[in-house]
PDB file of C-alpha atoms in Angstrom:
ATOM      1  CA  UNK E  23     -56.128  -7.632  31.760  1.00  0.00           C
ATOM      2  CA  UNK E  24     -55.362  -6.193  28.348  1.00  0.00           C
ATOM      3  CA  UNK E  25     -57.549  -7.423  25.521  1.00  0.00           C
ATOM      4  CA  UNK E  26     -56.079  -7.107  22.014  1.00  0.00           C
ATOM      5  CA  UNK E  27     -58.484  -5.487  19.601  1.00  0.00           C
ATOM      6  CA  UNK E  28     -60.069  -8.067  17.277  1.00  0.00           C
ATOM      7  CA  UNK E  29     -59.004  -7.967  13.650  1.00  0.00           C
ATOM      8  CA  UNK E  30     -62.587  -7.291  12.609  1.00  0.00           C
ATOM      9  CA  UNK E  31     -62.607  -4.140  14.731  1.00  0.00           C
ATOM     10  CA  UNK E  32     -59.340  -2.932  13.174  1.00  0.00           C
ATOM     11  CA  UNK E  33     -60.753  -3.435   9.685  1.00  0.00           C
ATOM     12  CA  UNK E  34     -63.913  -1.579  10.649  1.00  0.00           C
ATOM     13  CA  UNK E  35     -61.878   1.314  12.065  1.00  0.00           C
ATOM     14  CA  UNK E  36     -59.864   1.564   8.845  1.00  0.00           C
ATOM     15  CA  UNK E  37     -63.053   1.512   6.791  1.00  0.00           C
ATOM     16  CA  UNK E  38     -64.694   4.184   8.936  1.00  0.00           C
ATOM     17  CA  UNK E  39     -61.600   6.357   8.634  1.00  0.00           C
ATOM     18  CA  UNK E  40     -62.381   6.864   4.944  1.00  0.00           C
ATOM     19  CA  UNK E  41     -65.401   8.920   6.069  1.00  0.00           C
ATOM     20  CA  UNK E  42     -63.324  11.578   7.819  1.00  0.00           C
ATOM     21  CA  UNK E  43     -63.156  12.816  11.391  1.00  0.00           C
ATOM     22  CA  UNK E  44     -65.978  12.985  13.943  1.00  0.00           C
ATOM     23  CA  UNK E  45     -67.006  16.462  15.195  1.00  0.00           C
ATOM     24  CA  UNK E  46     -64.578  18.086  17.613  1.00  0.00           C
ATOM     25  CA  UNK E  47     -66.906  17.784  20.602  1.00  0.00           C
ATOM     26  CA  UNK E  48     -66.987  13.992  20.144  1.00  0.00           C
ATOM     27  CA  UNK E  49     -63.323  13.466  19.231  1.00  0.00           C
ATOM     28  CA  UNK E  50     -61.176  11.770  21.905  1.00  0.00           C
ATOM     29  CA  UNK E  51     -57.933  13.274  20.543  1.00  0.00           C
ATOM     30  CA  UNK E  52     -59.484  16.743  20.877  1.00  0.00           C
ATOM     31  CA  UNK E  53     -60.338  15.862  24.490  1.00  0.00           C
ATOM     32  CA  UNK E  54     -56.711  14.821  25.005  1.00  0.00           C
ATOM     33  CA  UNK E  55     -55.545  18.141  23.617  1.00  0.00           C
ATOM     34  CA  UNK E  56     -57.893  20.018  25.932  1.00  0.00           C
ATOM     35  CA  UNK E  57     -56.540  18.081  28.919  1.00  0.00           C
ATOM     36  CA  UNK E  58     -52.969  18.905  27.893  1.00  0.00           C
ATOM     37  CA  UNK E  59     -53.772  22.609  27.514  1.00  0.00           C
ATOM     38  CA  UNK E  60     -55.485  22.666  30.910  1.00  0.00           C
ATOM     39  CA  UNK E  61     -52.570  20.867  32.564  1.00  0.00           C
ATOM     40  CA  UNK E  62     -50.093  23.339  31.104  1.00  0.00           C
ATOM     41  CA  UNK E  63     -52.036  26.273  32.531  1.00  0.00           C
ATOM     42  CA  UNK E  64     -51.544  24.796  36.007  1.00  0.00           C
ATOM     43  CA  UNK E  65     -47.749  24.664  35.780  1.00  0.00           C
ATOM     44  CA  UNK E  66     -46.008  26.871  38.326  1.00  0.00           C
ATOM     45  CA  UNK E  67     -42.488  25.448  38.688  1.00  0.00           C
ATOM     46  CA  UNK E  68     -39.507  27.587  37.702  1.00  0.00           C
ATOM     47  CA  UNK E  69     -36.663  25.069  38.187  1.00  0.00           C
ATOM     48  CA  UNK E  70     -35.800  22.242  35.769  1.00  0.00           C
ATOM     49  CA  UNK E  71     -36.550  19.627  38.427  1.00  0.00           C
ATOM     50  CA  UNK E  72     -39.933  21.132  39.203  1.00  0.00           C
ATOM     51  CA  UNK E  73     -40.827  21.528  35.531  1.00  0.00           C
ATOM     52  CA  UNK E  74     -39.831  17.936  34.856  1.00  0.00           C
ATOM     53  CA  UNK E  75     -42.004  16.745  37.733  1.00  0.00           C
ATOM     54  CA  UNK E  76     -45.024  18.793  36.640  1.00  0.00           C
ATOM     55  CA  UNK E  77     -44.772  17.630  33.052  1.00  0.00           C
ATOM     56  CA  UNK E  78     -44.267  14.004  34.037  1.00  0.00           C
ATOM     57  CA  UNK E  79     -47.240  14.125  36.414  1.00  0.00           C
ATOM     58  CA  UNK E  80     -49.502  15.639  33.752  1.00  0.00           C
ATOM     59  CA  UNK E  81     -48.428  13.079  31.175  1.00  0.00           C
ATOM     60  CA  UNK E  82     -48.825  10.172  33.624  1.00  0.00           C
ATOM     61  CA  UNK E  83     -52.301  11.256  34.743  1.00  0.00           C
ATOM     62  CA  UNK E  84     -53.506  11.776  31.175  1.00  0.00           C
ATOM     63  CA  UNK E  85     -52.066   8.439  30.091  1.00  0.00           C
ATOM     64  CA  UNK E  86     -53.765   6.691  33.011  1.00  0.00           C
ATOM     65  CA  UNK E  87     -57.133   8.290  32.254  1.00  0.00           C
ATOM     66  CA  UNK E  88     -56.916   7.637  28.502  1.00  0.00           C
ATOM     67  CA  UNK E  89     -55.647   4.097  28.929  1.00  0.00           C
ATOM     68  CA  UNK E  90     -58.211   3.310  31.603  1.00  0.00           C
ATOM     69  CA  UNK E  91     -61.068   4.475  29.402  1.00  0.00           C
ATOM     70  CA  UNK E  92     -59.667   2.346  26.600  1.00  0.00           C
ATOM     71  CA  UNK E  93     -59.432  -0.731  28.816  1.00  0.00           C
ATOM     72  CA  UNK E  94     -63.097  -0.366  29.725  1.00  0.00           C
ATOM     73  CA  UNK E  95     -64.009   0.096  26.064  1.00  0.00           C
ATOM     74  CA  UNK E  96     -62.124  -3.102  25.182  1.00  0.00           C
ATOM     75  CA  UNK E  97     -64.863  -5.049  26.976  1.00  0.00           C
ATOM     76  CA  UNK E  98     -67.497  -3.840  24.495  1.00  0.00           C
ATOM     77  CA  UNK E  99     -68.594  -5.777  21.374  1.00  0.00           C
ATOM     78  CA  UNK E 100     -66.117  -5.660  18.499  1.00  0.00           C
ATOM     79  CA  UNK E 101     -68.197  -3.318  16.274  1.00  0.00           C
ATOM     80  CA  UNK E 102     -68.225  -0.737  19.070  1.00  0.00           C
ATOM     81  CA  UNK E 103     -64.484  -1.177  19.523  1.00  0.00           C
ATOM     82  CA  UNK E 104     -64.014  -0.477  15.815  1.00  0.00           C
ATOM     83  CA  UNK E 105     -66.065   2.714  16.064  1.00  0.00           C
ATOM     84  CA  UNK E 106     -64.092   3.867  19.114  1.00  0.00           C
ATOM     85  CA  UNK E 107     -60.731   3.031  17.547  1.00  0.00           C
ATOM     86  CA  UNK E 108     -61.427   5.046  14.403  1.00  0.00           C
ATOM     87  CA  UNK E 109     -60.814   8.517  15.973  1.00  0.00           C
ATOM     88  CA  UNK E 110     -57.409   7.312  17.194  1.00  0.00           C
ATOM     89  CA  UNK E 111     -56.346   6.955  13.543  1.00  0.00           C
ATOM     90  CA  UNK E 112     -55.669   9.915  11.268  1.00  0.00           C
ATOM     91  CA  UNK E 113     -55.189   8.409   7.810  1.00  0.00           C
ATOM     92  CA  UNK E 114     -57.922  10.385   6.045  1.00  0.00           C
ATOM     93  CA  UNK E 115     -56.989  13.655   7.757  1.00  0.00           C
ATOM     94  CA  UNK E 116     -53.297  13.186   6.950  1.00  0.00           C
ATOM     95  CA  UNK E 117     -53.809  12.307   3.293  1.00  0.00           C
ATOM     96  CA  UNK E 118     -56.317  15.120   2.808  1.00  0.00           C
ATOM     97  CA  UNK E 119     -53.907  17.651   4.309  1.00  0.00           C
ATOM     98  CA  UNK E 120     -51.170  16.600   1.881  1.00  0.00           C
ATOM     99  CA  UNK E 121     -53.620  16.691  -1.036  1.00  0.00           C
ATOM    100  CA  UNK E 122     -54.631  20.235  -0.060  1.00  0.00           C
ATOM    101  CA  UNK E 123     -51.007  21.409  -0.015  1.00  0.00           C
ATOM    102  CA  UNK E 124     -50.482  19.806  -3.418  1.00  0.00           C
ATOM    103  CA  UNK E 125     -53.560  21.531  -4.784  1.00  0.00           C
ATOM    104  CA  UNK E 126     -52.361  24.942  -3.624  1.00  0.00           C
ATOM    105  CA  UNK E 127     -48.907  24.373  -5.121  1.00  0.00           C
ATOM    106  CA  UNK E 128     -50.362  23.208  -8.427  1.00  0.00           C
ATOM    107  CA  UNK E 129     -52.520  26.338  -8.514  1.00  0.00           C
ATOM    108  CA  UNK E 130     -49.417  28.472  -8.006  1.00  0.00           C
ATOM    109  CA  UNK E 131     -50.676  29.803  -4.675  1.00  0.00           C
ATOM    110  CA  UNK E 132     -47.512  29.544  -2.583  1.00  0.00           C
ATOM    111  CA  UNK E 133     -48.826  31.628   0.367  1.00  0.00           C
ATOM    112  CA  UNK E 134     -51.836  29.321   0.677  1.00  0.00           C
ATOM    113  CA  UNK E 135     -49.619  26.243   0.404  1.00  0.00           C
ATOM    114  CA  UNK E 136     -47.441  27.612   3.216  1.00  0.00           C
ATOM    115  CA  UNK E 137     -50.516  28.334   5.328  1.00  0.00           C
ATOM    116  CA  UNK E 138     -51.957  24.857   4.817  1.00  0.00           C
ATOM    117  CA  UNK E 139     -48.603  23.237   5.550  1.00  0.00           C
ATOM    118  CA  UNK E 140     -48.227  25.181   8.787  1.00  0.00           C
ATOM    119  CA  UNK E 141     -51.840  24.677   9.845  1.00  0.00           C
ATOM    120  CA  UNK E 142     -52.119  20.942   9.239  1.00  0.00           C
ATOM    121  CA  UNK E 143     -48.723  19.296   8.976  1.00  0.00           C
ATOM    122  CA  UNK E 144     -45.682  21.008  10.536  1.00  0.00           C
ATOM    123  CA  UNK E 145     -44.742  23.228  13.451  1.00  0.00           C
ATOM    124  CA  UNK E 146     -41.733  24.862  11.763  1.00  0.00           C
ATOM    125  CA  UNK E 147     -41.800  28.381  10.302  1.00  0.00           C
ATOM    126  CA  UNK E 148     -42.961  28.104   6.689  1.00  0.00           C
ATOM    127  CA  UNK E 149     -42.785  31.792   5.731  1.00  0.00           C
ATOM    128  CA  UNK E 150     -39.509  31.509   3.811  1.00  0.00           C
ATOM    129  CA  UNK E 151     -40.089  28.138   2.130  1.00  0.00           C
ATOM    130  CA  UNK E 152     -40.244  28.073  -1.656  1.00  0.00           C
ATOM    131  CA  UNK E 153     -42.499  25.641  -3.539  1.00  0.00           C
ATOM    132  CA  UNK E 154     -39.910  22.866  -3.380  1.00  0.00           C
ATOM    133  CA  UNK E 155     -39.403  23.456   0.327  1.00  0.00           C
ATOM    134  CA  UNK E 156     -43.137  23.274   0.975  1.00  0.00           C
ATOM    135  CA  UNK E 157     -43.414  20.053  -1.041  1.00  0.00           C
ATOM    136  CA  UNK E 158     -40.476  18.537   0.816  1.00  0.00           C
ATOM    137  CA  UNK E 159     -41.826  19.473   4.241  1.00  0.00           C
ATOM    138  CA  UNK E 160     -45.254  18.036   3.395  1.00  0.00           C
ATOM    139  CA  UNK E 161     -43.669  14.848   2.094  1.00  0.00           C
ATOM    140  CA  UNK E 162     -41.541  14.417   5.205  1.00  0.00           C
ATOM    141  CA  UNK E 163     -44.574  15.026   7.427  1.00  0.00           C
ATOM    142  CA  UNK E 164     -46.583  12.470   5.470  1.00  0.00           C
ATOM    143  CA  UNK E 165     -43.922   9.815   6.005  1.00  0.00           C
ATOM    144  CA  UNK E 166     -43.430  10.513   9.709  1.00  0.00           C
ATOM    145  CA  UNK E 167     -47.115  10.891  10.545  1.00  0.00           C
ATOM    146  CA  UNK E 168     -48.053   7.778   8.604  1.00  0.00           C
ATOM    147  CA  UNK E 169     -46.086   5.969  11.289  1.00  0.00           C
ATOM    148  CA  UNK E 170     -47.133   8.083  14.273  1.00  0.00           C
ATOM    149  CA  UNK E 171     -50.813   8.615  13.489  1.00  0.00           C
ATOM    150  CA  UNK E 172     -51.839   5.464  11.649  1.00  0.00           C
ATOM    151  CA  UNK E 173     -49.450   2.518  11.889  1.00  0.00           C
ATOM    152  CA  UNK E 174     -48.565   3.026  15.564  1.00  0.00           C
ATOM    153  CA  UNK E 175     -52.144   3.158  16.922  1.00  0.00           C
ATOM    154  CA  UNK E 176     -53.069   0.155  14.778  1.00  0.00           C
ATOM    155  CA  UNK E 177     -50.189  -1.869  16.216  1.00  0.00           C
ATOM    156  CA  UNK E 178     -50.956  -0.653  19.728  1.00  0.00           C
ATOM    157  CA  UNK E 179     -54.602  -1.686  19.427  1.00  0.00           C
ATOM    158  CA  UNK E 180     -53.701  -5.093  18.059  1.00  0.00           C
ATOM    159  CA  UNK E 181     -51.060  -5.681  20.706  1.00  0.00           C
ATOM    160  CA  UNK E 182     -52.953  -4.470  23.772  1.00  0.00           C
ATOM    161  CA  UNK E 183     -56.412  -3.284  22.821  1.00  0.00           C
ATOM    162  CA  UNK E 184     -58.015   0.124  23.023  1.00  0.00           C
ATOM    163  CA  UNK E 185     -56.328   0.825  26.342  1.00  0.00           C
ATOM    164  CA  UNK E 186     -52.840   0.685  24.841  1.00  0.00           C
ATOM    165  CA  UNK E 187     -53.982   2.505  21.682  1.00  0.00           C
ATOM    166  CA  UNK E 188     -55.518   5.342  23.708  1.00  0.00           C
ATOM    167  CA  UNK E 189     -52.478   5.597  25.979  1.00  0.00           C
ATOM    168  CA  UNK E 190     -50.242   5.735  22.899  1.00  0.00           C
ATOM    169  CA  UNK E 191     -52.379   8.421  21.241  1.00  0.00           C
ATOM    170  CA  UNK E 192     -52.330  10.545  24.381  1.00  0.00           C
ATOM    171  CA  UNK E 193     -48.551  10.230  24.649  1.00  0.00           C
ATOM    172  CA  UNK E 194     -48.087  11.113  20.980  1.00  0.00           C
ATOM    173  CA  UNK E 195     -50.387  14.123  21.361  1.00  0.00           C
ATOM    174  CA  UNK E 196     -48.517  15.210  24.487  1.00  0.00           C
ATOM    175  CA  UNK E 197     -45.233  15.024  22.612  1.00  0.00           C
ATOM    176  CA  UNK E 198     -46.707  17.067  19.750  1.00  0.00           C
ATOM    177  CA  UNK E 199     -47.904  19.777  22.157  1.00  0.00           C
ATOM    178  CA  UNK E 200     -45.174  19.720  24.797  1.00  0.00           C
ATOM    179  CA  UNK E 201     -42.130  18.267  23.041  1.00  0.00           C
ATOM    180  CA  UNK E 202     -40.353  21.526  22.174  1.00  0.00           C
ATOM    181  CA  UNK E 203     -36.958  22.849  23.207  1.00  0.00           C
ATOM    182  CA  UNK E 204     -38.229  26.149  24.543  1.00  0.00           C
ATOM    183  CA  UNK E 205     -37.531  27.543  28.033  1.00  0.00           C
ATOM    184  CA  UNK E 206     -40.996  26.547  29.223  1.00  0.00           C
ATOM    185  CA  UNK E 207     -41.131  23.085  27.637  1.00  0.00           C
ATOM    186  CA  UNK E 208     -37.565  21.774  27.515  1.00  0.00           C
ATOM    187  CA  UNK E 209     -37.940  20.021  30.870  1.00  0.00           C
ATOM    188  CA  UNK E 210     -41.708  19.796  31.221  1.00  0.00           C
ATOM    189  CA  UNK E 211     -42.084  17.888  27.963  1.00  0.00           C
ATOM    190  CA  UNK E 212     -39.257  15.406  28.524  1.00  0.00           C
ATOM    191  CA  UNK E 213     -41.339  12.580  30.007  1.00  0.00           C
ATOM    192  CA  UNK E 214     -43.867  12.631  27.174  1.00  0.00           C
ATOM    193  CA  UNK E 215     -41.129  12.988  24.544  1.00  0.00           C
ATOM    194  CA  UNK E 216     -39.107  10.048  25.845  1.00  0.00           C
ATOM    195  CA  UNK E 217     -42.203   7.883  26.222  1.00  0.00           C
ATOM    196  CA  UNK E 218     -43.227   8.721  22.663  1.00  0.00           C
ATOM    197  CA  UNK E 219     -39.744   7.806  21.422  1.00  0.00           C
ATOM    198  CA  UNK E 220     -39.988   4.427  23.129  1.00  0.00           C
ATOM    199  CA  UNK E 221     -43.500   3.653  21.895  1.00  0.00           C
ATOM    200  CA  UNK E 222     -42.615   4.481  18.286  1.00  0.00           C
ATOM    201  CA  UNK E 223     -39.525   2.293  17.989  1.00  0.00           C
ATOM    202  CA  UNK E 224     -41.376  -0.579  16.305  1.00  0.00           C
ATOM    203  CA  UNK E 225     -43.961   1.399  14.267  1.00  0.00           C
ATOM    204  CA  UNK E 226     -41.335   3.689  12.708  1.00  0.00           C
ATOM    205  CA  UNK E 227     -39.164   0.818  11.583  1.00  0.00           C
ATOM    206  CA  UNK E 228     -42.110  -1.222  10.346  1.00  0.00           C
ATOM    207  CA  UNK E 229     -43.362   1.768   8.344  1.00  0.00           C
ATOM    208  CA  UNK E 230     -39.926   2.227   6.775  1.00  0.00           C
ATOM    209  CA  UNK E 231     -39.671  -1.466   5.913  1.00  0.00           C
ATOM    210  CA  UNK E 232     -43.146  -1.512   4.386  1.00  0.00           C
ATOM    211  CA  UNK E 233     -42.356   1.628   2.373  1.00  0.00           C
ATOM    212  CA  UNK E 234     -39.216   0.030   0.978  1.00  0.00           C
ATOM    213  CA  UNK E 235     -41.124  -3.142   0.120  1.00  0.00           C
ATOM    214  CA  UNK E 236     -43.930  -1.116  -1.474  1.00  0.00           C
ATOM    215  CA  UNK E 237     -41.311   0.689  -3.572  1.00  0.00           C
ATOM    216  CA  UNK E 238     -39.832  -2.580  -4.801  1.00  0.00           C
ATOM    217  CA  UNK E 239     -36.680  -2.165  -2.741  1.00  0.00           C
ATOM    218  CA  UNK E 240     -35.808   1.285  -4.058  1.00  0.00           C
ATOM    219  CA  UNK E 241     -34.373   3.525  -1.393  1.00  0.00           C
ATOM    220  CA  UNK E 242     -32.944   0.992   1.014  1.00  0.00           C
ATOM    221  CA  UNK E 243     -29.414   2.389   0.615  1.00  0.00           C
ATOM    222  CA  UNK E 244     -30.642   5.871   1.531  1.00  0.00           C
ATOM    223  CA  UNK E 245     -32.547   4.474   4.501  1.00  0.00           C
ATOM    224  CA  UNK E 246     -29.501   2.493   5.698  1.00  0.00           C
ATOM    225  CA  UNK E 247     -27.303   5.590   5.485  1.00  0.00           C
ATOM    226  CA  UNK E 248     -29.623   8.409   6.621  1.00  0.00           C
ATOM    227  CA  UNK E 249     -32.108   6.902   9.056  1.00  0.00           C
ATOM    228  CA  UNK E 250     -30.176   8.185  12.083  1.00  0.00           C
ATOM    229  CA  UNK E 251     -29.390  11.756  10.961  1.00  0.00           C
ATOM    230  CA  UNK E 252     -32.625  13.312  12.275  1.00  0.00           C
ATOM    231  CA  UNK E 253     -32.943  14.530  15.887  1.00  0.00           C
ATOM    232  CA  UNK E 254     -35.807  12.080  16.383  1.00  0.00           C
ATOM    233  CA  UNK E 255     -34.592   8.493  16.881  1.00  0.00           C
ATOM    234  CA  UNK E 256     -37.645   7.276  14.963  1.00  0.00           C
ATOM    235  CA  UNK E 257     -38.725   9.918  12.438  1.00  0.00           C
ATOM    236  CA  UNK E 258     -35.654   9.407  10.271  1.00  0.00           C
ATOM    237  CA  UNK E 259     -36.683   5.845   9.457  1.00  0.00           C
ATOM    238  CA  UNK E 260     -39.883   6.475   7.449  1.00  0.00           C
ATOM    239  CA  UNK E 261     -38.649   9.827   6.125  1.00  0.00           C
ATOM    240  CA  UNK E 262     -35.390   8.446   4.746  1.00  0.00           C
ATOM    241  CA  UNK E 263     -37.235   5.462   3.282  1.00  0.00           C
ATOM    242  CA  UNK E 264     -39.640   7.772   1.448  1.00  0.00           C
ATOM    243  CA  UNK E 265     -36.783  10.049   0.346  1.00  0.00           C
ATOM    244  CA  UNK E 266     -34.886   7.128  -1.120  1.00  0.00           C
ATOM    245  CA  UNK E 267     -37.911   5.427  -2.649  1.00  0.00           C
ATOM    246  CA  UNK E 268     -38.973   8.645  -4.412  1.00  0.00           C
ATOM    247  CA  UNK E 269     -35.384   9.812  -5.078  1.00  0.00           C
ATOM    248  CA  UNK E 270     -35.958  13.247  -3.558  1.00  0.00           C
ATOM    249  CA  UNK E 271     -33.874  15.324  -1.183  1.00  0.00           C
ATOM    250  CA  UNK E 272     -35.643  16.081   2.093  1.00  0.00           C
ATOM    251  CA  UNK E 273     -34.134  18.870   4.143  1.00  0.00           C
ATOM    252  CA  UNK E 274     -34.974  20.815   7.254  1.00  0.00           C
ATOM    253  CA  UNK E 275     -32.577  23.730   7.108  1.00  0.00           C
ATOM    254  CA  UNK E 276     -29.910  23.500   9.771  1.00  0.00           C
ATOM    255  CA  UNK E 277     -31.328  20.267  11.173  1.00  0.00           C
ATOM    256  CA  UNK E 278     -31.033  17.373   8.692  1.00  0.00           C
ATOM    257  CA  UNK E 279     -30.622  16.404   5.053  1.00  0.00           C
ATOM    258  CA  UNK E 280     -31.968  13.094   3.789  1.00  0.00           C
ATOM    259  CA  UNK E 281     -30.818  11.690   0.436  1.00  0.00           C
ATOM    260  CA  UNK E 282     -28.541  14.635  -0.294  1.00  0.00           C
ATOM    261  CA  UNK E 283     -27.946  13.388  -3.860  1.00  0.00           C
ATOM    262  CA  UNK E 284     -31.667  13.311  -4.650  1.00  0.00           C
ATOM    263  CA  UNK E 285     -33.467  15.927  -6.710  1.00  0.00           C
ATOM    264  CA  UNK E 286     -35.423  18.792  -5.118  1.00  0.00           C
ATOM    265  CA  UNK E 287     -39.038  17.823  -4.365  1.00  0.00           C
ATOM    266  CA  UNK E 288     -41.700  19.032  -6.790  1.00  0.00           C
ATOM    267  CA  UNK E 289     -45.460  19.346  -6.202  1.00  0.00           C
ATOM    268  CA  UNK E 290     -46.055  16.220  -8.302  1.00  0.00           C
ATOM    269  CA  UNK E 291     -43.904  14.256  -5.850  1.00  0.00           C
ATOM    270  CA  UNK E 292     -46.658  14.686  -3.263  1.00  0.00           C
ATOM    271  CA  UNK E 293     -48.980  12.616  -5.446  1.00  0.00           C
ATOM    272  CA  UNK E 294     -46.282   9.963  -5.799  1.00  0.00           C
ATOM    273  CA  UNK E 295     -45.754  10.049  -2.052  1.00  0.00           C
ATOM    274  CA  UNK E 296     -49.465   9.541  -1.415  1.00  0.00           C
ATOM    275  CA  UNK E 297     -49.475   6.480  -3.666  1.00  0.00           C
ATOM    276  CA  UNK E 298     -46.482   5.106  -1.763  1.00  0.00           C
ATOM    277  CA  UNK E 299     -48.141   5.911   1.575  1.00  0.00           C
ATOM    278  CA  UNK E 300     -51.289   3.997   0.619  1.00  0.00           C
ATOM    279  CA  UNK E 301     -49.295   0.958  -0.435  1.00  0.00           C
ATOM    280  CA  UNK E 302     -47.180   1.198   2.707  1.00  0.00           C
ATOM    281  CA  UNK E 303     -50.285   1.285   4.875  1.00  0.00           C
ATOM    282  CA  UNK E 304     -51.720  -1.802   3.189  1.00  0.00           C
ATOM    283  CA  UNK E 305     -48.562  -3.753   4.053  1.00  0.00           C
ATOM    284  CA  UNK E 306     -48.376  -2.362   7.594  1.00  0.00           C
ATOM    285  CA  UNK E 307     -52.057  -3.128   8.216  1.00  0.00           C
ATOM    286  CA  UNK E 308     -51.507  -6.664   6.948  1.00  0.00           C
ATOM    287  CA  UNK E 309     -48.762  -7.058   9.563  1.00  0.00           C
ATOM    288  CA  UNK E 310     -51.069  -5.757  12.285  1.00  0.00           C
ATOM    289  CA  UNK E 311     -53.817  -8.100  11.142  1.00  0.00           C
ATOM    290  CA  UNK E 312     -51.567 -11.143  10.865  1.00  0.00           C
ATOM    291  CA  UNK E 313     -53.155 -14.014  12.823  1.00  0.00           C
ATOM    292  CA  UNK E 314     -50.104 -14.480  14.997  1.00  0.00           C
ATOM    293  CA  UNK E 315     -50.102 -10.862  16.141  1.00  0.00           C
ATOM    294  CA  UNK E 316     -52.399 -11.775  19.023  1.00  0.00           C
ATOM    295  CA  UNK E 317     -54.546 -14.636  20.217  1.00  0.00           C
ATOM    296  CA  UNK E 318     -57.769 -12.718  19.740  1.00  0.00           C
ATOM    297  CA  UNK E 319     -59.502 -12.851  16.348  1.00  0.00           C
TER     298      UNK E 319
END
């Protein structure tokens, strides 16, 4: 039986997240990544059907193992649950990555800003991005990952305990590593990608709503118009809300444009985005901690 994570454990996890990440050898998300890399090495199928089956089997097994470990951990005292939930969140890592990109841009070191952006925040090619493009990509990543890496695991833990939170984090990691439209991954990553889309329906929309509320209602017209223009059925929600709230144009060349009438992003907009992200998280966490969210306190 699923046991929703107590509110006290969620608060402890959020507090511990201010301290940074645990070492790699003790980080469950690193273990998930290692499992996904090992599973990919074992793939042998050459047909779409076979690739789909291999990818689905790897995702299902990893989800079962991660979720099962989480279910067992949900039986531990609430302080231990808080400690174990913390690595499933990435608030500190996300905010620090954006701050680092801002610092490089402010110092006029565009190559370093591109490197940091590519290393920590995006998978796209950053070699041709100018300073505004780097700022925009970092801002978009902040908005989307605030939902994926912080709000979603919080909601999952509150709704179904560490088992659901761990299963969600594995699925999200699988999508990040396998969810590409390349010959090798187009079919193999479909199961994880579709599962991730389904699991992020509520978190993405809650994050967007909280961002709009945190911005005093600014940006809701942009969100209403542009939330569906991204390839992801969920990513466009928080990204368009942030674009509208900050009145900036967010663009991924050849893929989407959010708030086309907005001004080009500047490095200082990353600081404004971080302020908005912190306020958004406070509201989203309050929703997750609301007494009616579960019957466990």
